[in-house]
Amino acid sequence: MANLRFQVVEEAFKKRPEEVIAPVERPSEYFGKYVFNRAKMYKYLPADVYDKLIDVIDNGATLDRSIANAVANGMKQWAEENGVTHYTHWFQPLTGGTAEKHDAFIEHDGKGGMIEEFSGKLLVQQEPDASSFPSGGIRNTFEARGYSAWDPTSPVFIIDDTLCIPTVFISYTGEALDYKAPLLRALHAVNVAATNVCHYFDPKVSKVTSNLGWEQEYFLVDADLYSARPDLMLTGRTLMGHDSAKNQQMDDHYFGTIPDRVQAFMKDLEIQALELSIPCKTRHNEVAPNQFEIAPIFEETNLAVDHNMLLMSLMKKVARKHGFIVLLHEKPFAGINGSGKHNNWSLSTDTGVLLHAPGKTPEANLRFVTFIVETLMGVYRHNGLLKASIMSATNAHRLGANEAPPAIISSFLGTQLSTLLDKIENSDSEDVFNMAGKQGMKMDIPEIPELLIDNTDRNRTSPFAFTGNRFEFRAVGSEANCAAAMIALNSAVAEALVDFKTRVDALIEKGEDKVKAIIDVLRQDIKTCKPIRFDGNGYSDEWVEEAKKRGLDCETSCPVIFDNYLSDSSVEMFTKLGVMTKKELEARNEVKWETYTKKIQIEARVMGDLTMNHIIPVATHYQSMLLKNVQNMRLVFPEEKAEKLSSRNIKIIEDIAERTQIIEKGVEELVNARKVANKLTDERAKAVAYHDTVAPKMEQIRYHIDKLELTVSDELWTLPKYRELLFIR
Ligand code: ADP
Ligand code: MG
């Protein structure tokens, strides 16, 4: 029987780009085609209902239930005109991904027939089937039945024949069971805190918005090759596979042209994304072979998070059509770069971005410095939590490796901004902020305008870098829901701003001048948060030593890092801001630990199966062929000559024998380690055991499997190799 691998490689090579039929209109015309956006609200809703709904969306007014029916009606009319027959509450459970349960628009008409029906009640609230009712413990409460509630700030959209309604998912006892609910609370907290601080500089500011621009990295693999790799199919990454002789060392992929088949996929994806109002702007090859990136224009954070979740599922669907599988795993292949999702974050008011390099007025300059410093304060105080927010079993492979930010959170500011902060720290007010009469103050800082062009010395190794008008949180994983990072970051900044305002107000109350009070507090804070500032090489060993001295969180074990969610400072911050209760935090950590354990457990099982069903049989088969050859040599040649001629084969026979023994023993130990860990009932202890005893075993086994891949005849090897997975497209 022909080797399956050769068959799929042949199939993959034959594929040609799919034809993509682009809409005849320009992107600006089909943008948002399948979204119930403002234009459609205006068209399909009565004027008073439209006004009320916009008030909810723009100003956070409470939703007036009396308009729900009218809104539902308008939505239904629009949806039906687009061939829609079903609707679903679309939400983001903690398991990752999105969840939906589709219901048809039909109801009994009371006369034995059916009518199409979609009422306000169905729009506003639903009860997705969930497991059991609460029975006491946190774990049980957490699994309890919940309800989903409409989030009017993120517009409904159409996928195929279904109207999708973005919702939060909450338990009957009020705990958030998803990512969106705490995100909305965190965004509210940062809005309130930042607006209050803005009032020092401009009393007219009524709202501060948090923005997010994500950059989604991913790999594409031919679908046929993928189907011949059980590890990729079941775990999202290759558990084995020797380096390709050529991988990313030439840097030719990053600068190279996008392959035709991929180009067709990208075009198709972009069209469909634009139709869903996802403002895709950038596409390019990434560093590793078969690795790519797509990035939209930044949006308000809640919307940006929804759009990222939506895009990830869209990518999977569109990729299938083009004979690809999209890999969102952070580290699908060892030895080459993994994938991340930079989260570009900023705050803005209706008057502009708050983190933008200073404007012309002294107020704007001082405001800029305030928001930079207080962001750093938040990141400094909660650096361990921020790390926890991006941590997962899958992202753990990427962090700390020599390609992505280390497992230590620090911030890069660039020379100008660093110099500016140093200057404020080291001089008295009069020196730095030239107070000029009635106008208030004048900033005497020549460096500031240069910040505008400060894009050149970006430090690629920094997990949280300032890039001119925003911070880039680069440690976020490619597969992650950005909400986790955005909940932690916006909360941390909100807390810092609240704290800042309290201290400034106290000084003002004592009679200090407002500007002086602000500068005094900033000066303190610049000193306090100094340990988080690091402009050097984040990949170096010296940095790990230095970071320890600075008191930054240097923990590398994923399940232990999750503890940060339950530290006193985290619990205090989240409860104070009303983002999450202690009970919610505890319950969510249970889920995190359990998810971690399950991921490693599945990997370990797949590794065991593959080893026994693929690797050992193939290696033994090859060994038998060699043994036969050695025997035949003895039949043909005199003993001494036969011995000499067979020496290479004998070495390989021995090598295979040794390695297969080590591998078999390793698998046995792997199974035992799992058995021991599985007995633990505490979720944290179990996750720690999986991290400490199960995961390392897999690495040891893999090492020998990869060596066998090099030794065994190519003809016999059944699993598609790295060179095929990475270079066929
Ligand atoms: P890079 O050079 O890091 O690849 P890009 O210039 O492509 O970055 O931009 C990355 C993302 O940052 C885009 O989504 C962009 O819209 C977003 N971005 C730009 N300015 C801001 C801002 N002020 N706040 C948030 N995101 C922003
Ligand atoms: Mg970037």
XYZ file of N, CA and C in Angstrom, residues 388-538:
453
model
N -0.713 36.818 33.827
C -1.720 35.758 33.963
C -2.801 35.905 32.893
N -3.094 37.158 32.535
C -4.193 37.398 31.589
C -3.876 36.907 30.182
N -2.604 36.715 29.893
C -2.258 36.253 28.539
C -1.752 34.805 28.570
N -1.740 34.212 29.761
C -1.152 32.892 29.911
C -2.141 31.790 29.556
N -1.641 30.768 28.934
C -2.454 29.581 28.649
C -1.503 28.435 28.355
N -2.041 27.233 28.346
C -1.199 26.069 28.058
C -0.526 26.232 26.701
N -1.245 26.860 25.768
C -0.694 26.980 24.423
C 0.270 28.159 24.294
N -0.073 29.302 24.899
C 0.810 30.471 24.800
C 2.093 30.263 25.595
N 2.051 29.351 26.560
C 3.243 29.090 27.374
C 4.410 28.614 26.512
N 4.109 27.981 25.376
C 5.179 27.499 24.496
C 5.919 28.642 23.838
N 5.223 29.750 23.717
C 5.768 30.857 22.947
C 6.533 31.824 23.833
N 5.957 32.131 24.998
C 6.598 33.075 25.887
C 7.874 32.481 26.442
N 8.860 33.338 26.544
C 10.098 32.862 27.122
C 10.964 32.178 26.085
N 10.376 31.745 24.993
C 11.208 31.199 23.931
C 11.908 32.382 23.274
N 12.874 32.093 22.398
C 13.698 33.192 21.928
C 13.099 33.937 20.749
N 11.877 34.292 20.829
C 11.195 34.882 19.684
C 10.125 35.827 20.164
N 9.581 35.533 21.318
C 8.467 36.327 21.805
C 8.896 36.942 23.119
N 8.120 37.890 23.601
C 8.450 38.489 24.884
C 8.687 37.427 25.950
N 9.561 37.725 26.883
C 9.821 36.767 27.956
C 8.619 36.706 28.878
N 8.640 35.759 29.790
C 7.521 35.639 30.721
C 7.674 36.646 31.861
N 8.062 37.862 31.511
C 8.162 38.947 32.478
C 7.561 40.178 31.791
N 6.663 40.841 32.472
C 6.070 42.023 31.849
C 6.920 43.256 32.173
N 7.324 43.969 31.114
C 8.025 45.237 31.300
C 7.582 46.160 30.180
N 7.961 47.436 30.287
C 7.502 48.374 29.280
C 8.650 49.148 28.654
N 8.608 49.238 27.349
C 9.594 49.996 26.581
C 8.969 51.332 26.184
N 9.684 52.420 26.445
C 9.107 53.730 26.143
C 9.819 54.454 25.012
N 11.001 54.022 24.662
C 11.770 54.748 23.659
C 12.557 55.863 24.339
N 13.595 56.323 23.650
C 14.517 57.268 24.281
C 13.869 58.572 24.698
N 13.093 59.159 23.797
C 12.558 60.492 24.107
C 11.663 60.478 25.331
N 10.749 59.529 25.333
C 9.793 59.499 26.438
C 10.508 59.154 27.750
N 11.466 58.244 27.680
C 12.235 57.906 28.885
C 12.960 59.136 29.411
N 13.593 59.861 28.497
C 14.332 61.060 28.898
C 13.392 62.058 29.555
N 12.231 62.194 28.956
C 11.251 63.133 29.490
C 10.856 62.750 30.917
N 10.549 61.472 31.131
C 10.149 61.053 32.473
C 11.301 61.223 33.465
N 12.509 60.910 33.016
C 13.670 61.096 33.895
C 13.797 62.562 34.290
N 13.569 63.412 33.330
C 13.720 64.841 33.569
C 12.693 65.324 34.596
N 11.474 64.863 34.435
C 10.436 65.267 35.395
C 10.782 64.738 36.780
N 11.276 63.501 36.821
C 11.606 62.890 38.101
C 12.728 63.639 38.822
N 13.728 64.047 38.058
C 14.950 64.559 38.685
C 15.034 66.064 38.883
N 14.039 66.791 38.441
C 14.153 68.231 38.627
C 12.918 68.723 39.357
N 12.989 69.931 39.871
C 11.777 70.412 40.530
C 10.847 71.030 39.494
N 9.630 71.246 39.896
C 8.589 71.664 38.959
C 9.013 72.805 38.063
N 9.603 73.804 38.684
C 9.923 75.017 37.939
C 10.844 74.732 36.758
N 11.731 73.755 36.948
C 12.666 73.438 35.882
C 11.979 72.824 34.675
N 11.127 71.890 34.955
C 10.548 71.118 33.872
C 9.307 71.781 33.299
N 8.457 72.167 34.177
C 7.222 72.788 33.716
C 7.298 74.275 34.019
N 7.594 75.003 33.001
C 7.784 76.428 33.165
C 6.438 77.105 33.380
N 6.158 77.427 34.643
C 4.867 78.051 34.937
C 4.873 79.483 34.415
N 3.969 79.779 33.570
C 3.989 81.118 32.980
C 2.679 81.830 33.255
N 2.725 82.609 34.283
C 1.632 83.511 34.619
C 0.265 82.870 34.641
N -0.701 83.602 34.199
C -2.103 83.197 34.290
C -2.442 82.004 33.406
N -1.688 81.888 32.318
C -2.001 80.820 31.362
C -1.837 79.434 31.967
N -1.373 79.391 33.192
C -1.134 78.096 33.809
C 0.318 77.747 33.615
N 0.581 76.673 32.912
C 1.982 76.292 32.785
C 2.370 76.115 31.333
N 3.636 76.193 31.137
C 4.146 75.978 29.796
C 5.192 74.877 29.898
N 5.088 73.906 29.057
C 6.052 72.814 29.165
C 7.293 73.132 28.376
N 8.403 73.076 29.080
C 9.663 73.416 28.436
C 10.415 72.127 28.127
N 9.860 71.349 27.243
C 10.475 70.055 26.988
C 10.672 69.841 25.498
N 11.866 70.121 25.038
C 12.116 70.057 23.601
C 11.928 68.657 23.023
N 12.073 67.617 23.833
C 12.008 66.258 23.278
C 10.626 65.894 22.744
N 9.628 66.503 23.308
C 8.283 66.005 23.029
C 7.898 65.905 21.552
N 8.071 66.941 20.788
C 7.615 66.839 19.401
C 8.253 65.676 18.643
N 9.460 65.313 19.036
C 10.137 64.221 18.326
C 9.442 62.881 18.519
N 8.633 62.806 19.552
C 7.923 61.557 19.792
C 7.083 61.168 18.586
N 6.658 62.177 17.886
C 5.812 61.920 16.728
C 6.496 61.048 15.696
N 7.797 61.216 15.599
C 8.495 60.410 14.592
C 9.244 59.256 15.240
N 8.991 59.054 16.509
C 9.719 58.011 17.227
C 9.128 56.642 16.950
N 9.321 56.181 15.733
C 8.838 54.842 15.427
C 9.973 53.925 15.044
N 11.182 54.511 15.013
C 12.309 53.766 14.475
C 12.916 52.814 15.500
N 13.105 53.291 16.727
C 13.804 52.427 17.681
C 12.822 51.605 18.510
N 11.848 51.054 17.853
C 10.923 50.170 18.543
C 11.664 48.953 19.045
N 11.395 48.605 20.254
C 12.042 47.444 20.821
C 11.120 46.241 20.651
N 11.516 45.360 19.759
C 10.664 44.215 19.421
C 10.597 43.180 20.538
N 11.487 43.289 21.494
C 11.496 42.274 22.547
C 10.627 42.668 23.734
N 10.031 43.855 23.693
C 9.274 44.319 24.847
C 7.826 43.848 24.800
N 7.326 43.325 25.915
C 5.940 42.851 25.926
C 4.915 43.982 25.974
N 5.355 45.184 26.356
C 4.395 46.280 26.465
C 5.097 47.570 26.045
N 5.034 47.830 24.752
C 5.853 48.910 24.204
C 5.012 50.115 23.823
N 5.556 51.289 24.096
C 4.891 52.508 23.643
C 5.291 52.754 22.198
N 4.312 52.952 21.321
C 4.645 53.135 19.907
C 3.998 54.399 19.347
N 4.244 55.497 20.026
C 3.890 56.799 19.454
C 2.543 57.347 19.876
N 1.488 56.528 19.794
C 0.173 57.020 20.225
C -0.622 55.939 20.941
N 0.080 54.849 21.294
C -0.589 53.709 21.906
C 0.450 52.822 22.564
N -0.010 51.901 23.371
C 0.858 50.851 23.874
C 0.523 49.575 23.125
N 1.557 48.821 22.825
C 1.339 47.529 22.184
C 1.576 46.441 23.208
N 0.520 45.752 23.571
C 0.641 44.610 24.483
C 0.896 43.403 23.592
N 2.159 42.970 23.580
C 2.558 42.001 22.564
C 2.545 40.564 23.042
N 2.243 40.359 24.310
C 2.360 39.008 24.840
C 1.097 38.177 24.610
N 0.042 38.822 24.109
C -1.232 38.120 23.933
C -1.076 36.989 22.910
N -1.713 35.874 23.162
C -1.597 34.710 22.286
C -2.505 34.803 21.078
N -2.096 34.130 19.986
C -2.854 34.224 18.738
C -4.248 33.616 18.867
N -4.373 32.626 19.745
C -5.640 31.903 19.845
C -6.557 32.533 20.891
N -5.994 33.420 21.691
C -6.708 33.926 22.859
C -7.869 34.848 22.499
N -8.807 34.933 23.414
C -9.804 35.985 23.365
C -9.119 37.221 23.949
N -9.026 38.297 23.160
C -8.330 39.511 23.626
C -8.953 40.061 24.900
N -10.195 39.675 25.172
C -10.895 40.244 26.323
C -10.125 40.020 27.622
N -9.513 38.844 27.783
C -8.815 38.563 29.038
C -7.758 39.626 29.301
N -6.948 39.914 28.293
C -5.903 40.924 28.445
C -6.513 42.308 28.628
N -7.584 42.586 27.898
C -8.192 43.910 27.958
C -8.916 44.160 29.289
N -9.447 43.104 29.889
C -10.073 43.244 31.206
C -8.997 43.642 32.214
N -7.880 42.922 32.190
C -6.809 43.181 33.162
C -6.200 44.565 32.939
N -5.902 44.886 31.697
C -5.222 46.157 31.417
C -6.106 47.362 31.735
N -7.328 47.342 31.235
C -8.204 48.499 31.472
C -8.528 48.650 32.957
N -8.650 47.538 33.664
C -8.898 47.619 35.104
C -7.685 48.205 35.812
N -6.500 47.721 35.451
C -5.277 48.197 36.105
C -5.114 49.703 35.896
N -5.397 50.158 34.679
C -5.254 51.592 34.397
C -6.354 52.379 35.117
N -7.549 51.838 35.145
C -8.642 52.516 35.856
C -8.270 52.705 37.330
N -7.755 51.643 37.945
C -7.387 51.738 39.355
C -6.308 52.809 39.572
N -5.305 52.803 38.688
C -4.218 53.781 38.817
C -4.758 55.208 38.694
N -5.699 55.408 37.778
C -6.253 56.753 37.574
C -7.094 57.203 38.773
N -7.861 56.258 39.326
C -8.661 56.588 40.506
C -7.735 56.993 41.652
N -6.697 56.199 41.829
C -5.743 56.434 42.898
C -5.010 57.770 42.695
N -4.649 58.025 41.454
C -3.981 59.282 41.102
C -4.866 60.469 41.480
N -6.120 60.380 41.105
C -7.032 61.501 41.347
C -7.240 61.724 42.848
N -7.343 60.635 43.582
C -7.519 60.759 45.035
C -6.365 61.555 45.644
N -5.146 61.233 45.222
C -3.973 61.894 45.811
C -3.845 63.341 45.352
N -4.151 63.585 44.082
C -4.085 64.963 43.590
C -5.134 65.817 44.310
N -6.348 65.276 44.419
C -7.421 66.022 45.100
C -7.047 66.350 46.544
N -6.383 65.394 47.197
C -5.989 65.617 48.592
C -5.029 66.802 48.686
N -4.104 66.884 47.733
C -3.152 68.007 47.737
C -3.862 69.327 47.443
N -4.779 69.280 46.489
C -5.520 70.502 46.138
C -6.319 70.984 47.355
N -6.894 70.018 48.036
C -7.673 70.333 49.228
C -6.806 71.048 50.267
N -5.539 70.626 50.335
C -4.609 71.253 51.284
C -4.163 72.633 50.805
N -4.625 73.028 49.633
C -4.310 74.368 49.163
C -3.250 74.428 48.085
N -2.776 73.265 47.644
C -1.750 73.283 46.603
C -2.379 73.625 45.247
N -1.622 74.289 44.423
C -2.062 74.626 43.076
C -2.300 73.331 42.282
N -3.326 73.316 41.445
C -3.712 72.093 40.742
C -2.572 71.502 39.912
N -1.957 72.358 39.114
C -0.895 71.866 38.244
C 0.274 71.329 39.063
N 0.603 72.057 40.128
C 1.716 71.613 40.971
C 1.368 70.267 41.628
N 0.124 70.159 42.069
C -0.311 68.906 42.698
C -0.167 67.741 41.728
N -0.611 67.974 40.498
C -0.518 66.906 39.491
C 0.938 66.517 39.269
N 1.784 67.519 39.126
C 3.196 67.230 38.865
C 3.848 66.518 40.058
N 3.486 66.935 41.249
C 4.048 66.281 42.437
C 3.695 64.791 42.477
N 2.428 64.517 42.226
C 2.000 63.110 42.259
C 2.651 62.327 41.114
N 2.722 62.946 39.950
C 3.363 62.257 38.820
C 4.817 61.930 39.142
N 5.486 62.896 39.791
C 6.900 62.680 40.121
C 7.060 61.461 41.050
N 6.183 61.391 42.042
C 6.189 60.210 42.929
C 5.996 58.931 42.123
N 5.000 58.987 41.242
C 4.640 57.772 40.503
C 5.731 57.354 39.528
N 6.372 58.334 38.930
C 7.474 57.988 38.011
C 8.532 57.202 38.770
N 8.783 57.631 40.012
C 9.762 56.901 40.845
C 9.246 55.500 41.167
N 7.979 55.455 41.595
C 7.420 54.169 42.032
C 7.432 53.116 40.927
N 7.024 53.536 39.728
C 6.840 52.522 38.669
C 8.093 52.300 37.835
N 9.191 52.876 38.290
C 10.418 52.762 37.497
C 10.825 51.317 37.178
N 10.636 50.387 38.111
C 11.068 49.010 37.815
C 10.398 48.395 36.578
N 9.255 48.923 36.165
C 8.574 48.309 35.012
C 9.204 48.777 33.697
N 9.959 49.869 33.766
C 10.546 50.414 32.528
C 11.826 49.685 32.176
N 11.857 49.115 30.984
C 13.051 48.403 30.553
C 13.204 48.551 29.046
N 14.301 49.179 28.655
C 14.511 49.429 27.228
C 15.520 48.476 26.591
N 16.052 47.551 27.391
C 17.094 46.662 26.864
C 16.536 45.435 26.175
N 17.386 44.435 26.010
C 17.007 43.211 25.319
C 16.236 42.272 26.259
N 14.956 42.135 25.997
C 14.103 41.310 26.849
C 14.388 39.828 26.727
